[in-house]
mmCIF file of C-alpha atoms in Angstrom:
data_model
loop_
_atom_site.group_PDB
_atom_site.id
_atom_site.type_symbol
_atom_site.label_atom_id
_atom_site.label_comp_id
_atom_site.label_asym_id
_atom_site.label_seq_id
_atom_site.Cartn_x
_atom_site.Cartn_y
_atom_site.Cartn_z
ATOM 1 C CA MET Y 192 -0.057 -0.014 0.022
ATOM 2 C CA ASP Y 193 1.423 3.394 -0.876
ATOM 3 C CA ALA Y 194 1.546 6.574 1.275
ATOM 4 C CA THR Y 195 -1.438 8.159 -0.417
ATOM 5 C CA GLN Y 196 -3.548 5.137 0.326
ATOM 6 C CA VAL Y 197 -2.502 5.009 3.976
ATOM 7 C CA ALA Y 198 -3.198 8.656 4.331
ATOM 8 C CA SER Y 199 -6.647 8.215 2.720
ATOM 9 C CA ASP Y 200 -7.400 5.307 5.005
ATOM 10 C CA ILE Y 201 -6.518 7.322 8.085
ATOM 11 C CA ALA Y 202 -8.515 10.324 6.847
ATOM 12 C CA GLY Y 203 -11.462 8.065 6.125
ATOM 13 C CA GLY Y 204 -11.319 6.279 9.533
ATOM 14 C CA LYS Y 205 -10.428 2.877 8.128
ATOM 15 C CA ILE Y 206 -7.307 2.842 10.301
ATOM 16 C CA THR Y 207 -5.867 5.028 12.979
ATOM 17 C CA ALA Y 208 -2.429 6.629 12.818
ATOM 18 C CA PHE Y 209 -1.664 4.751 15.958
ATOM 19 C CA LYS Y 210 -2.536 1.386 14.400
ATOM 20 C CA ALA Y 211 -0.600 2.346 11.205
ATOM 21 C CA MET Y 212 2.468 3.121 13.407
ATOM 22 C CA GLN Y 213 2.003 -0.180 15.394
ATOM 23 C CA ASN Y 214 1.905 -2.070 12.022
ATOM 24 C CA ALA Y 215 5.083 -0.276 10.847
ATOM 25 C CA LEU Y 216 6.909 -0.933 14.124
ATOM 26 C CA SER Y 217 5.796 -4.539 14.032
ATOM 27 C CA LYS Y 218 7.107 -5.004 10.458
ATOM 28 C CA ALA Y 219 10.337 -3.211 11.341
ATOM 29 C CA LYS Y 220 10.874 -5.752 14.115
ATOM 30 C CA GLU Y 221 9.889 -8.674 11.795
ATOM 31 C CA TYR Y 222 12.345 -7.518 9.025
ATOM 32 C CA ARG Y 223 15.201 -6.332 11.373
ATOM 33 C CA ASN Y 224 17.589 -8.820 9.692
ATOM 34 C CA LEU Y 225 17.288 -6.815 6.509
ATOM 35 C CA GLY Y 226 19.584 -4.193 7.952
ATOM 36 C CA ALA Y 227 17.262 -1.486 6.529
ATOM 37 C CA ILE Y 228 16.861 0.531 9.768
ATOM 38 C CA VAL Y 229 19.663 1.697 12.093
ATOM 39 C CA LYS Y 230 17.699 3.480 14.652
ATOM 40 C CA ILE Y 231 14.044 3.305 15.920
ATOM 41 C CA GLU Y 232 12.294 5.526 18.476
ATOM 42 C CA SER Y 233 9.176 3.490 19.126
ATOM 43 C CA GLU Y 234 7.743 5.347 22.141
ATOM 44 C CA ALA Y 235 8.078 8.724 20.654
ATOM 45 C CA ALA Y 236 6.477 7.561 17.413
ATOM 46 C CA LEU Y 237 3.562 5.942 19.146
ATOM 47 C CA ALA Y 238 3.032 9.137 21.221
ATOM 48 C CA GLN Y 239 3.045 11.220 18.027
ATOM 49 C CA ALA Y 240 0.617 8.847 16.322
ATOM 50 C CA LYS Y 241 -1.783 8.957 19.299
ATOM 51 C CA GLU Y 242 -1.530 12.793 19.131
ATOM 52 C CA ALA Y 243 -2.163 12.650 15.308
ATOM 53 C CA ASP Y 244 -5.376 10.751 15.946
ATOM 54 C CA GLU Y 245 -6.585 13.488 18.232
ATOM 55 C CA THR Y 246 -5.692 16.364 15.830
ATOM 56 C CA PRO Y 247 -8.820 18.004 14.307
ATOM 57 C CA LYS Y 248 -9.188 17.289 10.652
ATOM 58 C CA GLU Y 249 -8.884 20.906 9.633
ATOM 59 C CA TYR Y 250 -5.287 20.880 10.897
ATOM 60 C CA ARG Y 251 -4.106 17.699 9.218
ATOM 61 C CA GLY Y 252 -1.555 17.541 6.390
ATOM 62 C CA CYS Y 253 -1.905 15.481 3.204
ATOM 63 C CA PHE Y 254 0.159 12.535 4.688
ATOM 64 C CA HIS Y 255 -1.372 12.874 8.230
ATOM 65 C CA GLY Y 256 -0.402 9.952 10.425
ATOM 66 C CA VAL Y 257 1.585 8.019 7.717
ATOM 67 C CA PRO Y 258 4.664 6.221 9.215
ATOM 68 C CA PHE Y 259 7.897 7.418 7.752
ATOM 69 C CA LEU Y 260 11.660 6.597 7.920
ATOM 70 C CA GLY Y 261 14.391 9.250 7.465
ATOM 71 C CA LYS Y 262 17.736 8.627 5.837
ATOM 72 C CA ASP Y 263 20.636 8.739 8.233
ATOM 73 C CA LEU Y 264 22.346 11.396 6.086
ATOM 74 C CA GLY Y 265 22.220 15.118 6.066
ATOM 75 C CA SER Y 266 18.986 16.226 7.660
ATOM 76 C CA SER Y 267 17.666 15.710 11.177
ATOM 77 C CA ALA Y 268 14.302 14.977 12.829
ATOM 78 C CA TYR Y 269 13.978 16.418 16.395
ATOM 79 C CA ASN Y 270 14.150 13.013 17.971
ATOM 80 C CA LEU Y 271 16.506 11.398 15.416
ATOM 81 C CA THR Y 272 19.791 13.099 14.736
ATOM 82 C CA THR Y 273 21.546 11.874 11.514
ATOM 83 C CA SER Y 274 25.184 11.074 11.558
ATOM 84 C CA GLY Y 275 25.973 10.179 7.934
ATOM 85 C CA GLY Y 276 26.409 6.582 8.812
ATOM 86 C CA VAL Y 277 29.428 7.410 10.952
ATOM 87 C CA LEU Y 278 29.242 5.783 14.337
ATOM 88 C CA ALA Y 279 31.648 8.264 16.015
ATOM 89 C CA LEU Y 280 29.588 11.255 14.813
ATOM 90 C CA ARG Y 281 26.246 9.600 16.027
ATOM 91 C CA LYS Y 282 27.397 9.651 19.637
ATOM 92 C CA ILE Y 283 28.432 13.274 19.441
ATOM 93 C CA LEU Y 284 25.466 14.624 17.366
ATOM 94 C CA GLU Y 285 22.807 12.802 19.480
ATOM 95 C CA LYS Y 286 23.401 15.560 22.097
ATOM 96 C CA ASN Y 287 22.395 18.257 19.697
ATOM 97 C CA LYS Y 288 18.696 17.554 18.843
ATOM 98 C CA TYR Y 289 17.196 19.904 16.252
ATOM 99 C CA GLU Y 290 14.861 19.620 13.412
ATOM 100 C CA SER Y 291 16.094 20.563 9.897
ATOM 101 C CA GLU Y 292 13.938 22.497 7.424
ATOM 102 C CA LEU Y 293 13.469 19.371 5.345
ATOM 103 C CA PHE Y 294 12.134 17.306 8.254
ATOM 104 C CA SER Y 295 10.061 20.231 9.301
ATOM 105 C CA LYS Y 296 8.320 20.030 5.814
ATOM 106 C CA PHE Y 297 7.982 16.263 6.112
ATOM 107 C CA HIS Y 298 6.313 16.580 9.486
ATOM 108 C CA GLY Y 299 4.099 19.464 8.334
ATOM 109 C CA SER Y 300 2.649 17.150 5.788
ATOM 110 C CA GLY Y 301 1.705 14.844 8.529
ATOM 111 C CA LEU Y 302 4.467 12.206 8.117
ATOM 112 C CA ILE Y 303 5.529 10.621 11.463
ATOM 113 C CA THR Y 304 9.322 9.759 11.521
ATOM 114 C CA PHE Y 305 9.977 6.780 13.711
ATOM 115 C CA GLY Y 306 13.478 5.792 12.620
ATOM 116 C CA LEU Y 307 16.517 6.152 10.387
ATOM 117 C CA THR Y 308 17.541 3.938 7.509
ATOM 118 C CA ALA Y 309 20.954 2.532 6.762
ATOM 119 C CA VAL Y 310 23.562 4.468 4.744
ATOM 120 C CA PRO Y 311 27.255 3.899 4.060
ATOM 121 C CA GLU Y 312 29.645 6.177 5.873
ATOM 122 C CA PHE Y 313 29.159 9.749 4.563
ATOM 123 C CA GLY Y 314 26.922 8.266 1.810
ATOM 124 C CA LEU Y 315 30.060 7.493 -0.144
ATOM 125 C CA ALA Y 316 29.611 3.904 -1.276
ATOM 126 C CA LEU Y 317 27.555 1.877 -3.811
ATOM 127 C CA THR Y 318 25.956 -0.191 -1.019
ATOM 128 C CA SER Y 319 24.351 0.675 2.391
ATOM 129 C CA GLU Y 320 26.760 -0.942 4.792
ATOM 130 C CA PRO Y 321 27.087 1.290 7.812
ATOM 131 C CA PRO Y 322 29.936 0.402 10.270
ATOM 132 C CA ASN Y 323 28.827 -1.786 13.272
ATOM 133 C CA GLU Y 324 25.436 -2.414 11.652
ATOM 134 C CA LEU Y 325 24.008 -5.076 9.457
ATOM 135 C CA PRO Y 326 24.433 -4.263 5.734
ATOM 136 C CA ALA Y 327 21.165 -3.463 3.993
ATOM 137 C CA LYS Y 328 19.728 -6.363 2.036
ATOM 138 C CA ASN Y 329 17.237 -6.533 -0.820
ATOM 139 C CA PRO Y 330 14.074 -8.023 0.675
ATOM 140 C CA TRP Y 331 13.228 -9.826 -2.504
ATOM 141 C CA ASN Y 332 16.544 -11.644 -2.580
ATOM 142 C CA ILE Y 333 18.710 -11.220 0.518
ATOM 143 C CA LYS Y 334 21.794 -12.388 -1.346
ATOM 144 C CA TYR Y 335 21.719 -8.929 -3.029
ATOM 145 C CA SER Y 336 22.150 -5.380 -1.838
ATOM 146 C CA PRO Y 337 19.522 -2.865 -2.531
ATOM 147 C CA GLY Y 338 22.356 -0.662 -3.618
ATOM 148 C CA GLY Y 339 23.242 2.990 -3.268
ATOM 149 C CA SER Y 340 23.364 5.246 -0.276
ATOM 150 C CA SER Y 341 19.540 5.046 0.006
ATOM 151 C CA GLY Y 342 19.544 1.279 0.134
ATOM 152 C CA GLY Y 343 18.163 1.169 3.636
ATOM 153 C CA ALA Y 344 15.199 3.304 2.540
ATOM 154 C CA ALA Y 345 14.687 1.165 -0.545
ATOM 155 C CA ALA Y 346 14.750 -2.077 1.467
ATOM 156 C CA ALA Y 347 12.320 -0.623 3.968
ATOM 157 C CA VAL Y 348 9.778 0.412 1.317
ATOM 158 C CA ALA Y 349 10.193 -2.742 -0.709
ATOM 159 C CA ALA Y 350 9.636 -4.905 2.410
ATOM 160 C CA GLY Y 351 6.548 -2.962 3.243
ATOM 161 C CA ILE Y 352 7.788 -1.651 6.578
ATOM 162 C CA VAL Y 353 6.724 1.835 5.496
ATOM 163 C CA PRO Y 354 4.935 3.106 2.410
ATOM 164 C CA ILE Y 355 7.386 6.002 1.983
ATOM 165 C CA ALA Y 356 10.833 6.850 3.187
ATOM 166 C CA HIS Y 357 13.385 9.662 2.809
ATOM 167 C CA ALA Y 358 15.929 8.974 -0.011
ATOM 168 C CA THR Y 359 18.433 11.195 -1.898
ATOM 169 C CA ASP Y 360 20.344 10.901 -5.078
ATOM 170 C CA ALA Y 361 23.678 12.509 -5.827
ATOM 171 C CA ALA Y 362 25.244 9.929 -7.968
ATOM 172 C CA GLY Y 363 22.711 7.132 -8.718
ATOM 173 C CA SER Y 364 21.368 6.145 -5.275
ATOM 174 C CA ILE Y 365 17.834 5.938 -6.328
#
């Protein structure tokens, strides 16, 4: 199911944002061996989803309540600081929580970021293999890489963990 369908189902009352987030978190746990996700903030995400369900309809964005994963490269969500796939930077940057303009726009549309996807260090490799993490695997054939620095995002969407994820392309990642 794509993000527009999930948003439509939430807006139409077929599913709550809380249930959509529970489903995404359950799938993230089920597919943890894919190496697609390097960080998850379950409690914060469930709290945001509950809050989303209580938000009056006139204040909802076009992707209101849709579970979303950010790429661990470049931009930060308030509860998930990106580190470019560099373990040493992650420990330092986690102390400086802020929200980038990009994630402010994502969240303004109603997306709920609950985790970060795998990237190679500084995004400078043809596969998403962050240090001290599992390499991202193609969910359709785990012997293969999803490729590119957005491989974690690609694997998460292809596995159905989320209907949409943050990805970038500087040299063929997508």
